[in-house]
Amino acid sequence: MRVVIHGLTKEYVTGKGNIRALGGVNLEVRDREFFGVIGPTGCGKTTLLNIVAGLQKPTNGSVEFVGEKRTQAMVSMVFQDAALMPWRTVDRNVPLGPEFRGDAKPMYQRVTQFFLEMVRLLDFSSAHPNELSGGMKQKVALARALANDPEVILMDEPFANLDAQTRLLLREELLRIWERDKKTVILVTHNIEEAVMLCDRIAVMSAAPGVVKNVITVDVRRPRTLKSMSDPDFVRCLEKIWDLLRYEVDKAMRENHPSADPTLQEKQSRRNYFGWW
Amino acid sequence: MNEAVTARPIKISERGWGGGSRRKVTLGRILFGIGCLAIWQWAHARLGTEWIAGPAEILGRAAELARTGELWVHVWVTFGEALLGFLIGGSAGVLLPFLLRLSPRLTRALDPYLAAAMGVPKLSLAPLLILWFGIGLMSKVVFVGALVFFLLFFNGLAGVQSVDSRLVSMARVAGGREWVITREIVWHTALPFIFAGLKVALPRAISAAVVGEFIAAEAGLGYYINNARSMADTVGIFTGVVLVTALVIVVNGALELVQARSLAWRPVDRDMVV
Ligand SMILES: Nc1ncnc2c1ncn2[C@@H]1O[C@H](COP(=O)(O)OP(=O)(O)OP(=O)(O)O)[C@@H](O)[C@H]1O
Ligand SMILES: [Mg+2]
């Protein structure tokens, strides 16, 4: 399934005026492509994914899914925190999509088994989420996304809350699963290394209001492993993205932290000395 | 992974000293109970029955009331009023937050009125309700119902509003309709809040029935206590209070059983009292 995003803008209407989160995003994600989105904080990445998932309406523009639908559902989503239902055991958290669709119980129980085995968590089927570590929870969330049987998987910084080792492990796990059954994936991340490691192509976004500044093709051979990270192609790609990104990150920082502005700082300190008049 | 690794040793070590410590707790509990009874008995001997009825007298009175059947009539009347009011007020208090969830704007509009209604001291309404609904069952049911409604409504509202929006997004993406989301997510999120509300509301429901009976009634534990008071029957007052307490304890025990079953997924009993 291809995802075609055309002229997408989003304005949030708030009490303090309108916030322009997306300023005209154009993207085309190919069928069965692992597509990355990277950009400074607040540039609208989450907003973009939510719109693609149908959770929010765009102000302007469109998202189209082009191609033959071969699966049960259109999209699945994986969030930064696993967002599991704490009152359900693992094996009842995984088949959320099939259950809500109204599939027969024996069928989705088999599906659950299959995907729990895939993420190597079958032994924890009857555990409650609070008995799992962060990495395990995230694996359950991944299994849930897969069990939904979607054309497109949307991931919003899925590994951001994990420690460095677990993150490496899960990246490899995700790659392994994706190689087995390639789906269209849109991955939002702050981690350039992660993006290069996983993706076929990466969109670099500008600071808010977010637009796509550039789309980089990652020329690192698959299947990729930890060793790929020392591949000269890998390093080159990393540097290319950082060069594009550093200016935007810097800009976003200056906008988000006005105290870094020297004239404002001076004004504030003057106010401290002289009071309000 | 670290959570899973540390979780186990803690459980083992708990079991390690758990047995001995539990016995100590039980022993302490019994000793404390005996101490309280001793002080009570001493105060009774010191001040006389007109001021403080002794435990033995109360037991004797309760046994006598039980024999004549009067006890069951009073307990049943009070329990019935509390139960009916509790069911009516409680179900309204639980349901309404779920309905209000469908319209956040209406909720916000109603907010100041709800706060004001919460501010009315419900106990002061008892005389008015008796004026309106008579001295029988009805006035107490309405009284208990109003009290329980507000307690559960505000707890339920807090529960409904604490729903994790990510879970809701998740369920929407998975194709869940509004009703499914309410049943599978909002309800489970609100349940601990509702139980916290029930825990507060149950004893209050019985108290409210008793207070209603103080003012005007023809039967019930409150009626019995008030009647004893008018005849300067200290033993009767004490017996009534003890019976009300016993009723509350029994009802609370039943609630805790239900709660333990419905909230088995919660790791620790961190109660939310609003
Ligand atoms: N519900 C909302 N109401 C108002 N403004 C919002 C809302 N959600 C997001 N925004 C604003 O829109 C902009 C983009 O937010 P978004 O969460 O999409 O950014 P992001 O790229 O995902 O950031 P991060 O990398 O920190 O997760 C931000 O300026 C944010 O303050
Ligand atoms: Mg985000």
Coordinates of C-alpha atoms and ligand atoms in Angstrom, one line a residue:
Chain A
M1 CA 0.0 0.0 0.0
R2 CA 1.4 3.4 -0.9
V3 CA 0.7 6.4 1.2
V4 CA 0.4 9.6 -0.7
I5 CA 0.3 12.8 1.4
H6 CA -0.5 15.9 -0.5
G7 CA -0.3 19.6 0.7
L8 CA -1.1 18.6 4.3
T9 CA -1.4 21.5 6.7
K10 CA -2.7 21.6 10.3
E11 CA -3.5 24.5 12.5
Y12 CA -4.4 24.0 16.1
V13 CA -6.9 26.5 17.4
T14 CA -6.1 27.4 20.9
G15 CA -7.0 30.1 23.4
K16 CA -3.7 31.9 22.7
G17 CA -4.3 31.9 19.0
N18 CA -3.6 29.5 16.2
I19 CA -0.6 27.2 16.2
R20 CA 0.6 26.2 12.8
A21 CA 1.9 22.7 13.3
L22 CA 2.2 21.5 9.7
G23 CA 2.9 23.9 6.8
G24 CA 2.2 21.9 3.7
V25 CA 3.7 18.4 3.8
N26 CA 4.1 16.4 0.6
L27 CA 5.2 12.8 0.8
E28 CA 4.9 9.6 -1.1
V29 CA 5.7 6.5 0.9
R30 CA 6.1 3.4 -1.4
D31 CA 4.6 0.0 -1.0
R32 CA 6.3 -2.1 1.6
E33 CA 8.8 0.6 2.3
F34 CA 10.4 1.3 5.7
F35 CA 10.0 5.1 5.8
G36 CA 11.5 7.4 8.4
V37 CA 10.5 10.8 9.5
I38 CA 13.0 12.9 11.5
G39 CA 12.9 16.5 12.6
P40 CA 13.3 18.8 15.5
T41 CA 10.9 18.7 18.5
G42 CA 7.6 20.3 17.9
C43 CA 7.8 20.2 14.1
G44 CA 4.5 18.3 13.8
K45 CA 5.7 14.7 13.4
T46 CA 3.1 13.3 15.9
T47 CA 0.5 15.4 14.3
L48 CA 1.4 14.0 10.9
L49 CA 1.1 10.4 12.1
N50 CA -2.2 11.1 13.9
I51 CA -3.6 12.5 10.7
V52 CA -2.4 9.5 8.7
A53 CA -4.0 7.3 11.3
G54 CA -7.3 9.2 10.9
L55 CA -7.2 10.3 14.6
Q56 CA -7.1 14.0 13.6
K57 CA -8.4 15.9 10.7
P58 CA -6.1 18.0 8.6
T59 CA -6.8 21.7 8.1
N60 CA -5.9 21.3 4.4
G61 CA -4.6 18.7 2.1
S62 CA -5.1 14.9 1.9
V63 CA -3.8 11.5 2.8
E64 CA -4.5 8.7 0.4
F65 CA -3.8 5.1 0.6
V66 CA -3.2 3.8 -2.9
G67 CA -3.1 0.2 -3.9
E68 CA -4.9 -3.0 -3.3
K69 CA -5.9 -3.7 0.3
R70 CA -4.6 -7.2 1.1
T71 CA -5.1 -7.1 4.8
Q72 CA -7.9 -6.8 7.4
A73 CA -7.1 -3.3 8.6
M74 CA -5.5 -0.2 7.1
V75 CA -3.3 1.1 9.8
S76 CA -1.8 0.1 13.2
M77 CA -0.1 2.4 15.6
V78 CA 2.7 2.0 18.1
F79 CA 3.3 4.8 20.6
Q80 CA 6.3 5.9 22.6
D81 CA 4.8 4.4 25.7
A82 CA 3.3 1.0 24.9
A83 CA -0.3 2.2 25.9
L84 CA -1.4 -1.3 27.0
M85 CA -4.5 -1.8 29.0
P86 CA -3.3 -2.5 32.5
W87 CA -6.4 -4.5 33.4
R88 CA -5.9 -7.0 30.5
T89 CA -3.3 -9.8 30.4
V90 CA -0.8 -9.7 27.6
D91 CA -2.7 -12.2 25.5
R92 CA -5.8 -10.1 25.8
N93 CA -4.0 -6.9 24.9
V94 CA -2.6 -8.2 21.7
P95 CA -5.7 -9.1 19.7
L96 CA -7.3 -5.7 20.2
G97 CA -8.0 -5.1 16.5
P98 CA -9.4 -8.6 15.7
E99 CA -11.5 -8.5 18.9
F100 CA -13.0 -5.0 18.1
R101 CA -13.6 -6.1 14.5
G102 CA -15.6 -8.9 15.8
D103 CA -13.5 -11.8 14.6
A104 CA -14.1 -15.3 16.2
K105 CA -12.3 -15.9 19.4
P106 CA -10.4 -19.1 18.5
M107 CA -9.1 -17.4 15.4
Y108 CA -7.7 -14.4 17.1
Q109 CA -6.3 -16.5 19.9
R110 CA -4.2 -18.3 17.2
V111 CA -3.1 -15.0 15.8
T112 CA -2.1 -13.8 19.3
Q113 CA 0.0 -16.9 19.8
F114 CA 1.7 -16.4 16.5
F115 CA 2.7 -12.9 17.1
L116 CA 3.7 -13.4 20.8
E117 CA 5.9 -16.1 19.6
M118 CA 7.3 -13.8 17.0
V119 CA 8.3 -11.2 19.6
R120 CA 9.4 -14.1 21.9
L121 CA 7.0 -13.3 24.7
L122 CA 4.8 -16.5 24.6
D123 CA 5.9 -17.3 28.2
F124 CA 4.3 -14.0 29.4
S125 CA 0.9 -14.6 27.8
S126 CA -0.9 -14.4 31.1
A127 CA 1.1 -11.7 32.7
H128 CA -0.4 -8.3 33.3
P129 CA 1.5 -5.3 31.8
N130 CA 2.7 -4.1 35.1
E131 CA 4.7 -7.3 35.5
L132 CA 6.7 -6.5 32.3
S133 CA 9.7 -4.4 31.7
G134 CA 9.6 -1.4 29.4
G135 CA 11.2 -3.3 26.5
M136 CA 8.7 -6.2 26.9
K137 CA 5.8 -3.8 27.0
Q138 CA 7.0 -2.3 23.8
K139 CA 7.2 -5.7 22.2
V140 CA 3.7 -6.4 23.2
A141 CA 2.6 -3.2 21.6
L142 CA 4.4 -4.3 18.4
A143 CA 2.7 -7.7 18.5
R144 CA -0.6 -5.9 19.0
A145 CA 0.1 -3.7 16.0
L146 CA 0.9 -6.7 13.9
A147 CA -2.0 -8.8 15.1
N148 CA -4.3 -6.0 13.8
D149 CA -3.1 -7.1 10.3
P150 CA -2.6 -3.7 8.8
E151 CA -1.3 -2.5 5.5
V152 CA 0.6 0.3 7.1
I153 CA 2.3 0.5 10.6
L154 CA 2.8 3.9 12.1
M155 CA 5.4 4.2 14.8
D156 CA 5.8 7.3 16.9
E157 CA 9.2 7.2 18.6
P158 CA 8.6 3.6 19.6
F159 CA 11.9 3.0 21.3
A160 CA 12.5 6.5 22.8
N161 CA 11.7 5.5 26.4
L162 CA 14.0 2.5 26.5
D163 CA 17.6 2.1 27.6
A164 CA 20.3 2.0 25.0
Q165 CA 20.8 -1.8 25.0
T166 CA 17.1 -2.6 24.9
R167 CA 16.7 -0.2 22.1
L168 CA 19.4 -1.9 20.0
L169 CA 17.8 -5.2 20.7
L170 CA 14.3 -4.1 19.7
R171 CA 15.6 -2.4 16.5
E172 CA 17.1 -5.7 15.5
E173 CA 13.9 -7.5 16.4
L174 CA 11.8 -5.1 14.4
L175 CA 14.1 -5.5 11.4
R176 CA 13.9 -9.3 11.6
I177 CA 10.1 -9.2 11.7
W178 CA 9.9 -6.6 8.9
E179 CA 12.2 -8.6 6.6
R180 CA 9.9 -11.6 7.1
D181 CA 6.7 -9.9 6.1
K182 CA 7.4 -6.5 4.6
K183 CA 4.8 -4.0 5.4
T184 CA 4.7 -0.3 4.8
V185 CA 6.1 1.4 7.9
I186 CA 6.3 5.0 8.8
L187 CA 8.6 5.5 11.7
V188 CA 9.0 8.8 13.6
T189 CA 12.2 9.1 15.5
H190 CA 14.6 11.6 17.0
N191 CA 17.5 9.1 16.7
I192 CA 19.4 9.6 13.4
E193 CA 21.2 6.3 13.9
E194 CA 18.0 4.5 14.4
A195 CA 16.5 6.0 11.3
V196 CA 19.5 5.1 9.2
M197 CA 19.6 1.6 10.6
L198 CA 16.0 0.8 9.9
C199 CA 14.8 2.9 7.0
D200 CA 14.9 2.7 3.2
R201 CA 14.3 6.5 2.9
I202 CA 14.1 9.3 5.5
A203 CA 12.2 12.5 5.4
V204 CA 14.0 15.4 7.2
M205 CA 11.5 18.0 8.4
S206 CA 12.0 21.6 9.2
A207 CA 11.3 23.4 12.4
A208 CA 7.6 24.3 13.0
P209 CA 5.5 24.7 11.0
G210 CA 6.8 21.4 9.7
V211 CA 7.5 20.8 6.0
V212 CA 9.6 18.1 4.4
K213 CA 12.9 19.6 3.8
N214 CA 14.5 16.7 2.1
V215 CA 14.1 13.0 1.5
I216 CA 17.3 10.9 1.9
T217 CA 17.7 7.5 0.4
V218 CA 19.6 5.1 2.7
D219 CA 22.0 3.1 0.6
V220 CA 23.0 0.6 3.3
R221 CA 22.7 -3.0 2.2
R222 CA 20.1 -5.2 3.8
P223 CA 19.8 -7.3 5.9
R224 CA 21.2 -4.9 8.3
T225 CA 22.7 -5.7 11.7
L226 CA 24.7 -3.9 14.3
K227 CA 27.7 -4.3 12.1
S228 CA 26.1 -2.2 9.4
M229 CA 26.7 0.8 11.7
S230 CA 30.4 0.8 10.8
D231 CA 29.6 0.6 7.1
P232 CA 31.0 3.7 5.4
D233 CA 27.7 4.2 3.6
F234 CA 26.0 4.2 7.0
V235 CA 28.3 6.9 8.4
R236 CA 28.0 9.0 5.3
C237 CA 24.2 8.9 5.5
L238 CA 24.3 9.7 9.2
E239 CA 26.4 12.8 8.5
K240 CA 24.2 13.9 5.6
I241 CA 21.1 13.9 7.8
W242 CA 22.8 15.6 10.7
D243 CA 24.0 18.4 8.3
L244 CA 20.4 18.9 7.2
L245 CA 19.0 18.6 10.7
R246 CA 21.4 20.6 12.9
Y247 CA 20.2 24.0 11.5
E248 CA 16.6 23.1 12.1
V249 CA 17.2 21.7 15.6
D250 CA 19.1 24.9 16.5
K251 CA 16.3 27.0 15.1
A252 CA 13.7 25.0 17.1
M253 CA 15.7 25.4 20.2
R254 CA 16.0 29.1 19.9
E255 CA 12.2 29.4 19.3
N256 CA 11.3 27.1 22.2
H257 CA 13.7 28.7 24.7
P258 CA 13.4 32.4 24.4
S259 CA 15.7 33.0 27.3
A260 CA 18.6 31.9 25.1
D261 CA 18.0 35.2 23.2
P262 CA 20.6 37.6 24.6
T263 CA 18.5 40.8 24.3
L264 CA 15.6 39.2 26.1
Q265 CA 18.0 38.0 28.8
E266 CA 19.3 41.5 29.2
K267 CA 15.7 42.8 29.5
Q268 CA 14.9 40.3 32.1
S269 CA 17.9 41.0 34.2
R270 CA 17.2 44.7 33.9
R271 CA 13.7 44.0 35.2
N272 CA 15.2 42.1 38.1
Y273 CA 17.3 45.1 39.0
F274 CA 14.8 47.9 38.4
G275 CA 11.5 46.2 39.0
W276 CA 8.6 46.7 36.6
W277 CA 8.8 50.5 35.9
Chain B
M1 CA 14.0 -5.7 31.9
N2 CA 15.1 -4.4 35.3
E3 CA 11.5 -4.2 36.6
A4 CA 10.9 -7.9 36.0
V5 CA 14.3 -8.8 37.6
T6 CA 13.7 -6.9 40.8
A7 CA 10.1 -7.8 41.1
R8 CA 10.8 -11.4 42.0
P9 CA 13.3 -11.1 44.9
I10 CA 11.1 -8.6 46.6
K11 CA 8.2 -11.1 46.6
I12 CA 10.4 -13.9 47.9
S13 CA 11.8 -11.8 50.7
E14 CA 8.3 -10.7 51.6
R15 CA 7.3 -14.3 52.0
G16 CA 10.5 -14.8 54.0
W17 CA 9.6 -12.6 56.9
G18 CA 5.9 -12.5 56.1
G19 CA 4.8 -15.5 58.1
G20 CA 6.3 -14.4 61.4
S21 CA 5.4 -10.8 61.1
R22 CA 1.8 -11.7 60.2
R23 CA 1.5 -13.7 63.5
K24 CA 2.9 -10.7 65.4
V25 CA 0.4 -8.4 63.7
T26 CA -2.5 -10.7 64.7
L27 CA -1.2 -10.9 68.3
G28 CA -0.9 -7.2 68.5
R29 CA -4.4 -6.7 67.1
I30 CA -5.9 -9.1 69.7
L31 CA -4.0 -7.4 72.6
F32 CA -5.1 -4.0 71.4
G33 CA -8.7 -5.2 71.3
I34 CA -8.5 -6.5 74.8
G35 CA -6.9 -3.3 76.0
C36 CA -9.8 -1.2 74.6
L37 CA -12.3 -3.5 76.2
A38 CA -10.5 -3.2 79.5
I39 CA -10.5 0.6 79.4
W40 CA -14.2 0.6 78.4
Q41 CA -15.0 -1.8 81.3
W42 CA -13.0 0.3 83.7
A43 CA -14.7 3.5 82.6
H44 CA -18.1 1.8 82.9
A45 CA -17.3 0.7 86.5
R46 CA -16.0 4.1 87.4
L47 CA -18.8 6.3 85.9
G48 CA -21.7 3.9 86.1
T49 CA -24.3 2.6 83.6
E50 CA -26.1 5.9 83.2
W51 CA -23.0 7.4 81.5
I52 CA -21.2 4.4 80.0
A53 CA -22.9 1.1 79.4
G54 CA -20.7 -1.9 79.9
P55 CA -19.9 -4.4 77.2
A56 CA -21.7 -7.2 79.0
E57 CA -24.9 -5.2 79.3
I58 CA -24.8 -4.3 75.6
L59 CA -24.3 -7.9 74.7
G60 CA -27.2 -8.9 77.0
R61 CA -29.5 -6.3 75.5
A62 CA -28.6 -7.3 71.9
A63 CA -29.3 -10.9 72.7
E64 CA -32.6 -10.0 74.2
L65 CA -33.6 -7.9 71.2
A66 CA -32.6 -10.7 68.9
R67 CA -34.7 -13.1 70.9
T68 CA -37.8 -10.9 70.7
G69 CA -37.1 -10.3 67.0
E70 CA -37.1 -6.6 67.5
L71 CA -33.4 -6.4 66.5
W72 CA -34.0 -7.9 63.1
V73 CA -36.9 -5.5 62.4
H74 CA -34.7 -2.5 63.1
V75 CA -31.6 -3.8 61.3
W76 CA -33.8 -4.7 58.3
V77 CA -35.5 -1.4 58.1
T78 CA -32.3 0.6 58.3
F79 CA -30.5 -1.7 55.9
G80 CA -33.4 -1.6 53.5
E81 CA -33.5 2.2 53.4
A82 CA -29.7 2.4 53.0
L83 CA -29.7 -0.2 50.3
L84 CA -32.6 1.2 48.2
G85 CA -31.1 4.7 48.4
F86 CA -27.7 3.4 47.7
L87 CA -28.9 1.5 44.6
I88 CA -30.9 4.4 43.2
G89 CA -28.4 7.2 44.0
G90 CA -25.4 5.1 43.3
S91 CA -26.5 3.9 39.8
A92 CA -27.4 7.5 38.8
G93 CA -24.0 8.7 40.2
V94 CA -22.1 6.1 38.3
L95 CA -24.0 6.4 35.0
L96 CA -24.0 10.2 34.7
P97 CA -20.3 10.7 34.3
F98 CA -20.3 8.2 31.4
L99 CA -23.0 10.2 29.7
L100 CA -21.3 13.5 30.4
R101 CA -18.1 12.1 28.8
L102 CA -20.0 12.3 25.4
S103 CA -20.2 16.0 25.7
P104 CA -17.2 17.8 27.3
R105 CA -18.8 21.1 26.6
L106 CA -21.9 20.3 28.6
T107 CA -19.7 19.0 31.4
R108 CA -17.8 22.3 31.5
A109 CA -21.0 24.3 31.4
L110 CA -22.5 22.3 34.4
D111 CA -19.3 22.5 36.4
P112 CA -20.1 25.4 38.8
Y113 CA -23.6 24.1 39.5
L114 CA -22.2 20.7 40.4
A115 CA -19.7 22.2 42.7
A116 CA -22.4 24.3 44.4
A117 CA -24.6 21.2 44.7
M118 CA -21.7 19.4 46.3
G119 CA -21.3 22.2 48.7
V120 CA -24.8 21.9 50.2
P121 CA -24.4 20.0 53.5
K122 CA -26.6 17.0 52.7
L123 CA -27.4 16.2 56.4
S124 CA -29.1 19.5 56.7
L125 CA -31.6 18.5 54.1
A126 CA -33.0 15.7 56.2
P127 CA -35.8 17.8 57.8
L128 CA -36.9 19.2 54.5
L129 CA -37.0 15.7 52.9
I130 CA -39.1 14.4 55.8
L131 CA -41.4 17.4 55.2
W132 CA -41.7 16.4 51.6
F133 CA -41.7 12.7 51.7
G134 CA -43.1 11.8 55.1
I135 CA -41.7 9.9 58.0
G136 CA -41.7 6.5 56.2
L137 CA -39.3 4.7 53.9
M138 CA -39.4 7.2 51.1
S139 CA -37.8 10.2 52.9
K140 CA -34.8 8.1 54.0
V141 CA -34.3 6.6 50.6
V142 CA -34.2 10.0 48.9
F143 CA -31.9 11.3 51.6
V144 CA -29.5 8.3 51.3
G145 CA -29.8 8.5 47.5
A146 CA -28.8 12.2 47.3
L147 CA -25.8 11.6 49.6
V148 CA -24.5 8.6 47.7
F149 CA -25.2 10.1 44.3
F150 CA -22.9 13.0 44.9
L151 CA -20.1 11.0 46.4
L152 CA -20.1 8.5 43.5
F153 CA -20.7 11.1 40.8
F154 CA -17.6 13.1 41.7
N155 CA -15.4 10.0 42.0
G156 CA -16.8 8.6 38.8
L157 CA -16.3 11.9 37.0
A158 CA -12.7 12.0 38.1
G159 CA -12.3 8.4 36.9
V160 CA -13.8 9.1 33.6
Q161 CA -11.7 12.1 33.1
S162 CA -8.5 10.3 33.9
V163 CA -8.8 8.0 30.9
D164 CA -5.5 7.7 29.0
S165 CA -6.1 9.4 25.7
R166 CA -3.5 7.1 24.1
L167 CA -5.5 4.1 25.0
V168 CA -8.5 5.7 23.4
S169 CA -6.5 6.5 20.2
M170 CA -5.2 3.0 20.2
A171 CA -8.7 1.6 20.4
R172 CA -10.0 3.9 17.7
V173 CA -7.2 2.9 15.3
A174 CA -8.1 -0.7 16.1
G175 CA -11.6 0.0 14.9
G176 CA -13.3 0.4 18.3
R177 CA -16.6 2.2 18.3
E178 CA -17.6 4.7 21.0
W179 CA -19.6 2.0 22.9
V180 CA -16.7 -0.5 22.8
I181 CA -14.3 2.2 24.0
T182 CA -16.6 3.1 26.9
R183 CA -17.0 -0.5 27.9
E184 CA -13.4 -1.7 27.5
I185 CA -11.4 1.4 28.4
V186 CA -13.4 4.1 30.2
W187 CA -15.2 1.7 32.4
H188 CA -12.0 -0.1 33.5
T189 CA -10.2 3.1 34.1
A190 CA -13.0 4.5 36.2
L191 CA -13.6 1.3 38.2
P192 CA -11.0 1.9 40.9
F193 CA -12.4 5.4 41.4
I194 CA -15.9 4.1 41.7
F195 CA -14.8 1.6 44.3
A196 CA -13.0 4.3 46.2
G197 CA -16.3 6.2 46.1
L198 CA -18.3 3.1 47.2
K199 CA -16.0 2.6 50.1
V200 CA -16.8 6.1 51.4
A201 CA -20.4 6.0 50.4
L202 CA -21.5 2.7 51.9
P203 CA -20.9 3.6 55.6
R204 CA -22.3 7.1 54.8
A205 CA -25.4 5.6 53.3
I206 CA -26.1 3.7 56.6
S207 CA -25.3 6.7 58.7
A208 CA -27.6 8.8 56.5
A209 CA -30.5 6.3 57.1
V210 CA -29.8 6.4 60.8
V211 CA -29.8 10.2 60.9
G212 CA -33.0 10.2 58.9
E213 CA -34.5 7.9 61.5
F214 CA -33.4 10.2 64.3
I215 CA -35.6 12.9 63.0
A216 CA -38.7 11.0 62.4
A217 CA -39.4 7.3 62.0
E218 CA -41.4 4.4 63.3
A219 CA -38.7 1.7 63.1
G220 CA -35.0 1.3 62.4
L221 CA -31.8 1.5 64.3
G222 CA -31.8 5.3 64.4
Y223 CA -35.4 5.2 65.7
Y224 CA -34.3 2.7 68.4
I225 CA -31.3 4.9 69.5
N226 CA -33.4 8.0 69.6
N227 CA -36.2 6.2 71.5
A228 CA -33.6 5.0 74.0
R229 CA -32.3 8.5 74.4
S230 CA -35.7 9.9 75.2
M231 CA -36.1 7.3 77.9
A232 CA -32.5 7.9 79.3
D233 CA -31.7 4.3 78.4
T234 CA -27.9 4.5 78.0
V235 CA -27.6 0.7 77.4
G236 CA -30.1 1.1 74.5
I237 CA -28.2 3.9 72.9
F238 CA -24.9 2.0 73.2
T239 CA -26.5 -1.1 71.8
G240 CA -27.9 0.8 68.9
V241 CA -24.5 2.3 68.1
V242 CA -22.8 -1.0 68.3
L243 CA -25.4 -2.6 66.0
V244 CA -25.0 0.2 63.4
T245 CA -21.2 -0.3 63.5
A246 CA -21.6 -4.0 63.0
L247 CA -23.9 -3.4 60.1
V248 CA -21.3 -1.1 58.5
I249 CA -18.5 -3.6 59.0
V250 CA -20.5 -6.4 57.5
V251 CA -21.4 -4.4 54.4
N252 CA -17.8 -3.1 54.0
G253 CA -16.5 -6.6 54.1
A254 CA -18.9 -7.7 51.3
L255 CA -17.7 -4.7 49.3
E256 CA -14.1 -5.6 49.8
L257 CA -14.7 -9.1 48.5
V258 CA -16.2 -7.7 45.3
Q259 CA -13.5 -5.2 44.9
A260 CA -10.7 -7.7 45.3
R261 CA -12.3 -9.7 42.5
S262 CA -12.9 -6.9 40.0
L263 CA -9.6 -5.1 40.6
A264 CA -7.3 -8.2 40.6
W265 CA -5.1 -6.6 37.9
R266 CA -4.0 -3.8 40.2
P267 CA -0.6 -4.5 41.7
V268 CA -1.2 -2.7 45.0
D269 CA -4.2 -1.2 46.7
R270 CA -3.5 2.4 46.1
D271 CA -6.9 3.8 46.9
M272 CA -8.0 7.1 45.5
V273 CA -10.2 9.1 47.8
V274 CA -11.6 12.1 46.2
Ligands
LIG1 N1 -3.7 19.3 20.8 C1 -2.9 20.3 20.5 N2 -3.4 21.6 20.7 C2 -2.6 22.6 20.4 N3 -1.4 22.6 19.9 C3 -0.9 21.3 19.7 C4 -1.6 20.2 20.0 N4 -0.9 19.1 19.6 C5 0.3 19.6 19.2 N5 0.3 20.9 19.2 C6 1.4 21.8 18.8 O1 1.7 21.5 17.4 C7 3.1 21.5 17.2 C8 3.5 20.1 16.7 O2 3.3 19.1 17.7 P1 3.7 17.6 17.6 O3 3.4 16.9 18.8 O4 3.1 17.1 16.3 O5 5.3 17.7 17.4 P2 6.3 16.6 17.3 O6 7.1 16.8 16.1 O7 5.7 15.2 17.5 O8 7.2 16.9 18.6 P3 8.1 15.9 19.4 O9 9.2 15.5 18.6 O10 8.5 16.7 20.6 O11 7.2 14.7 19.8 C9 3.7 21.9 18.5 O12 4.0 23.3 18.5 C10 2.7 21.6 19.5 O13 2.8 22.6 20.6
MG2 MG 5.8 13.7 18.9

